Short mmCIF file of C-alpha atoms in Angstrom, two decimals:
data_model
loop_
_atom_site.label_atom_id
_atom_site.label_comp_id
_atom_site.label_asym_id
_atom_site.label_seq_id
_atom_site.Cartn_x
_atom_site.Cartn_y
_atom_site.Cartn_z
CA LYS A 1371 21.82 5.64 21.16
CA ASN A 1372 19.13 4.58 23.65
CA ASP A 1373 17.79 1.06 23.98
CA THR A 1374 14.99 -0.09 21.69
CA THR A 1375 12.18 0.54 24.18
CA LYS A 1376 13.23 4.14 24.85
CA ASN A 1377 13.72 4.77 21.14
CA SER A 1378 10.26 3.43 20.34
CA GLU A 1379 8.64 5.59 23.02
CA PHE A 1380 10.44 8.67 21.74
CA LEU A 1381 9.75 8.03 18.06
CA GLN A 1382 6.02 7.49 18.66
CA LYS A 1383 5.78 11.05 19.99
CA PHE A 1384 8.32 12.61 17.64
CA PRO A 1385 5.85 13.67 14.86
CA LYS A 1386 4.07 15.90 17.40
CA ILE A 1387 7.17 18.05 17.97
CA ILE A 1388 8.62 18.22 14.45
CA ASN A 1389 7.22 21.71 13.86
CA MET A 1390 9.27 23.03 16.77
CA PHE A 1391 12.46 22.66 14.72
CA GLU A 1392 13.87 24.47 11.71
CA ASN A 1393 13.42 22.70 8.39
CA LYS A 1394 17.17 22.63 7.87
CA ILE A 1395 17.64 20.62 11.07
CA ILE A 1396 14.79 18.30 10.13
CA GLU A 1397 16.21 17.62 6.67
CA LYS A 1398 19.92 17.45 7.51
CA ARG A 1399 19.90 15.78 10.92
CA PHE A 1400 16.59 14.13 11.78
CA LEU A 1401 15.73 12.57 8.42
CA PRO A 1402 19.12 10.84 7.86
CA ALA A 1403 19.02 9.47 11.43
CA LEU A 1404 15.50 8.11 10.95
CA LEU A 1405 16.37 6.50 7.61
CA ASN A 1406 19.44 4.96 9.22
CA GLY A 1407 17.15 3.60 11.93
CA LEU A 1408 15.38 1.49 9.32
CA LYS A 1409 18.50 -0.70 9.22
CA ASN A 1410 17.59 -1.86 12.72
CA GLU A 1411 14.64 -4.26 12.36
CA SER A 1412 13.34 -3.39 15.82
CA LEU A 1413 13.12 0.29 14.85
CA VAL A 1414 11.40 -0.12 11.48
CA VAL A 1415 7.87 0.32 12.81
CA PRO A 1416 8.51 3.35 15.08
CA CYS A 1417 10.70 5.08 12.45
CA LEU A 1418 8.13 5.03 9.64
CA PRO A 1419 5.56 7.54 11.02
CA PRO A 1420 8.12 10.31 11.70
CA ILE A 1421 9.73 9.73 8.29
CA PHE A 1422 6.37 10.27 6.60
CA ALA A 1423 5.55 13.17 8.92
CA ILE A 1424 8.64 14.86 7.50
CA ALA A 1425 7.85 13.81 3.92
CA GLU A 1426 4.31 15.20 4.20
CA LYS A 1427 5.40 18.47 5.82
CA SER A 1428 4.10 21.10 3.43
CA ASP A 1429 6.75 23.75 4.02
CA ILE A 1430 9.82 21.56 3.59
CA LYS A 1431 11.33 20.86 0.19
CA ILE A 1432 12.35 17.21 0.10
CA ASN A 1433 12.67 15.08 -3.01
CA PHE A 1434 10.88 11.96 -1.80
CA GLN A 1435 12.08 9.68 -4.61
CA ASN A 1436 15.74 10.68 -4.19
CA GLN A 1437 16.01 11.34 -0.46
CA ILE A 1438 13.54 8.99 1.21
CA TRP A 1439 12.47 6.23 -1.17
CA PRO A 1440 15.94 4.58 -1.42
CA GLY A 1441 15.91 4.07 2.35
CA LEU A 1442 12.38 2.67 2.32
CA LYS A 1443 13.28 0.24 -0.48
CA THR A 1444 15.80 -1.45 1.76
CA LEU A 1445 12.85 -2.75 3.79
CA PHE A 1446 11.69 -4.80 0.80
CA ALA A 1447 14.92 -6.80 0.94
CA LEU A 1448 14.29 -7.93 4.53
CA LYS A 1449 13.51 -11.61 4.96
CA SER A 1450 10.41 -10.61 6.88
CA MET A 1451 9.07 -7.09 7.28
CA PRO A 1452 7.07 -6.49 10.47
CA ALA A 1453 3.37 -6.74 9.59
CA SER A 1454 2.57 -3.37 11.17
CA GLY A 1455 5.36 -1.78 9.12
CA LEU A 1456 3.99 -3.31 5.92
CA TYR A 1457 0.50 -2.13 6.82
CA PHE A 1458 1.75 1.41 7.39
CA LEU A 1459 3.55 1.52 4.03
CA LEU A 1460 0.47 0.18 2.25
CA SER A 1461 -1.67 2.84 3.93
CA LYS A 1462 0.63 5.41 2.29
CA VAL A 1463 0.28 3.97 -1.22
CA LYS A 1464 -1.33 7.12 -2.64
CA PHE A 1465 1.31 9.43 -1.20
CA ILE A 1466 4.12 7.15 -2.36
CA GLY A 1467 2.54 6.82 -5.81
CA ASP A 1468 2.27 10.59 -6.12
CA HIS A 1469 5.97 11.02 -5.38
CA ILE A 1470 7.75 8.29 -7.33
CA SER A 1471 7.74 7.47 -11.02
CA ASN A 1472 5.48 4.82 -12.55
CA SER A 1473 8.48 2.70 -13.52
CA GLU A 1474 9.92 2.88 -10.00
CA PHE A 1475 6.52 2.01 -8.53
CA THR A 1476 6.16 -1.03 -10.79
CA SER A 1477 9.71 -2.29 -10.36
CA THR A 1478 9.92 -1.99 -6.57
CA PHE A 1479 6.54 -1.56 -4.89
CA LEU A 1480 4.23 -3.70 -7.03
CA ASN A 1481 5.87 -6.93 -5.87
CA VAL A 1482 5.29 -5.93 -2.23
CA ILE A 1483 1.64 -5.16 -3.00
CA CYS A 1484 1.19 -8.55 -4.66
CA LYS A 1485 2.70 -10.34 -1.65
CA ALA A 1486 0.36 -8.35 0.60
CA MET A 1487 -2.62 -9.51 -1.44
CA ASP A 1488 -1.42 -13.12 -1.09
CA CYS A 1489 -0.83 -13.00 2.66
CA ASN A 1490 -4.37 -13.95 3.80
CA VAL A 1491 -4.21 -11.31 6.54
CA LEU A 1492 -7.53 -9.48 6.45
CA LYS A 1493 -6.25 -6.11 7.67
CA ILE A 1494 -3.45 -6.03 5.09
CA GLN A 1495 -5.65 -7.26 2.23
CA THR A 1496 -8.22 -4.62 3.18
CA VAL A 1497 -5.78 -1.70 3.06
CA VAL A 1498 -4.62 -2.85 -0.40
CA SER A 1499 -8.21 -3.15 -1.62
CA GLU A 1500 -8.95 0.38 -0.39
CA ASN A 1501 -6.10 1.68 -2.54
CA LEU A 1502 -6.55 -0.40 -5.70
CA LEU A 1503 -7.60 2.56 -7.84
CA CYS A 1504 -4.45 4.46 -6.84
CA ILE A 1505 -2.31 1.39 -7.47
CA THR A 1506 -3.67 0.69 -10.94
CA LYS A 1507 -3.06 4.28 -12.01
CA LYS A 1508 0.66 3.68 -11.47
CA ILE A 1509 0.96 0.43 -13.43
CA ASP A 1510 0.27 -0.54 -17.04
CA SER A 1511 -2.71 -2.64 -18.13
CA LEU A 1512 -0.56 -5.75 -18.64
CA SER A 1513 0.66 -5.62 -15.03
CA PHE A 1514 -2.93 -5.20 -13.89
CA LYS A 1515 -4.16 -8.16 -15.96
CA ASN A 1516 -1.31 -10.49 -15.00
CA GLN A 1517 -0.64 -9.55 -11.38
CA ILE A 1518 -3.44 -7.58 -9.74
CA TYR A 1519 -6.60 -8.91 -11.38
CA PRO A 1520 -5.94 -12.63 -10.65
CA ARG A 1521 -5.33 -11.77 -7.01
CA ILE A 1522 -8.56 -9.78 -6.79
CA ILE A 1523 -10.45 -12.83 -8.05
CA SER A 1524 -8.55 -15.14 -5.69
CA ILE A 1525 -9.37 -13.02 -2.65
CA LEU A 1526 -13.02 -12.66 -3.70
CA THR A 1527 -13.25 -16.43 -4.05
CA ASN A 1528 -11.55 -17.35 -0.78
CA THR A 1529 -12.21 -14.62 1.78
CA ASN A 1530 -14.98 -14.91 4.35
CA SER A 1531 -15.07 -11.15 4.89
CA GLN A 1532 -18.09 -9.60 3.24
CA SER A 1533 -16.74 -6.08 3.74
CA LEU A 1534 -13.55 -7.03 1.87
CA LYS A 1535 -15.60 -8.59 -0.93
CA ILE A 1536 -17.69 -5.43 -1.26
CA GLN A 1537 -14.56 -3.25 -1.33
CA LEU A 1538 -12.99 -5.40 -4.06
CA LEU A 1539 -16.19 -5.54 -6.12
CA THR A 1540 -16.50 -1.76 -5.83
CA SER A 1541 -12.98 -1.37 -7.21
CA LEU A 1542 -13.56 -4.03 -9.86
CA LYS A 1543 -16.53 -2.07 -11.17
CA SER A 1544 -14.11 0.68 -12.17
CA LEU A 1545 -11.18 -1.52 -13.15
CA TYR A 1546 -12.70 -4.25 -15.33
CA THR A 1547 -12.48 -1.93 -18.36
CA GLN A 1548 -8.74 -2.65 -18.40
CA LEU A 1549 -9.51 -6.27 -19.31
CA ASP A 1550 -10.02 -7.37 -22.89
CA GLN A 1551 -13.31 -8.93 -23.94
CA ASN A 1552 -11.88 -12.44 -24.02
CA ILE A 1553 -10.80 -12.27 -20.36
CA ILE A 1554 -14.15 -10.76 -19.41
CA ASN A 1555 -16.10 -13.54 -21.15
CA GLU A 1556 -13.96 -16.51 -20.20
CA ASN A 1557 -12.71 -15.50 -16.78
CA LEU A 1558 -14.42 -12.53 -15.14
CA LEU A 1559 -18.05 -13.46 -15.75
CA PRO A 1560 -17.70 -17.13 -14.69
CA ASN A 1561 -15.81 -16.08 -11.58
CA LEU A 1562 -18.45 -13.51 -10.67
CA ASP A 1563 -21.07 -16.24 -10.95
CA ASN A 1564 -19.01 -18.51 -8.67
CA ILE A 1565 -18.61 -15.69 -6.16
CA ARG A 1566 -22.39 -15.13 -6.22
CA LYS A 1567 -22.99 -18.84 -5.62
CA GLY A 1568 -20.62 -18.73 -2.66
CA ASP A 1569 -22.29 -15.65 -1.16
CA ASN A 1570 -25.81 -15.00 -2.39
CA SER A 1571 -26.48 -12.16 0.04
CA ALA A 1572 -28.36 -9.11 -1.19
CA GLU A 1573 -25.31 -6.85 -0.80
CA ILE A 1574 -23.00 -9.07 -2.88
CA CYS A 1575 -25.65 -9.66 -5.54
CA MET A 1576 -26.20 -5.91 -5.90
CA PHE A 1577 -22.51 -5.24 -6.45
CA ILE A 1578 -22.16 -8.09 -8.93
CA SER A 1579 -25.26 -6.89 -10.78
CA SER A 1580 -23.76 -3.42 -11.07
CA ILE A 1581 -20.69 -4.93 -12.75
CA TYR A 1582 -22.90 -6.95 -15.11
#
């Protein structure tokens, strides 16, 4: 009921005091109010940390997929999600993946992940790259080949961030086995050579050699 500034200040500190309340109050009163707050675009960013603080609370029995995920999915329908809100959700990929089904992950979250990889914002692309192994465990090999792999190659080809390249190459070393031999021969190997030509530093060459 307060103005946006007061709400934001309160919500930033709210996770620190959650343990002072009974789980019943947290589940029945706080959580519904926080999820309702996601309908207000100005409250999306401050509402997310306390929502996940509740979800990650070890002694409270909440069905994430049924009680929390439907509210979070409404954010994907926004014309533009605040970048810091998107970053926060992407930083929780492993937790989200552990608590929703593979089909739900693929049908609702994968599209958001793909858009994040396309956004050309280094911080957001980096948080996705750090979670690629978790992401690919939730999707089938066809989704990886058609949606994730081409974006990995695109980022590797276009980014100027060596740390992002190294993170992606590290992930690719584990993930390339999901590609068939034809894609490896005709696409992966030529692209790795182009990436090496674009950045012939010792670090990049070592990672590419390890994939070879």
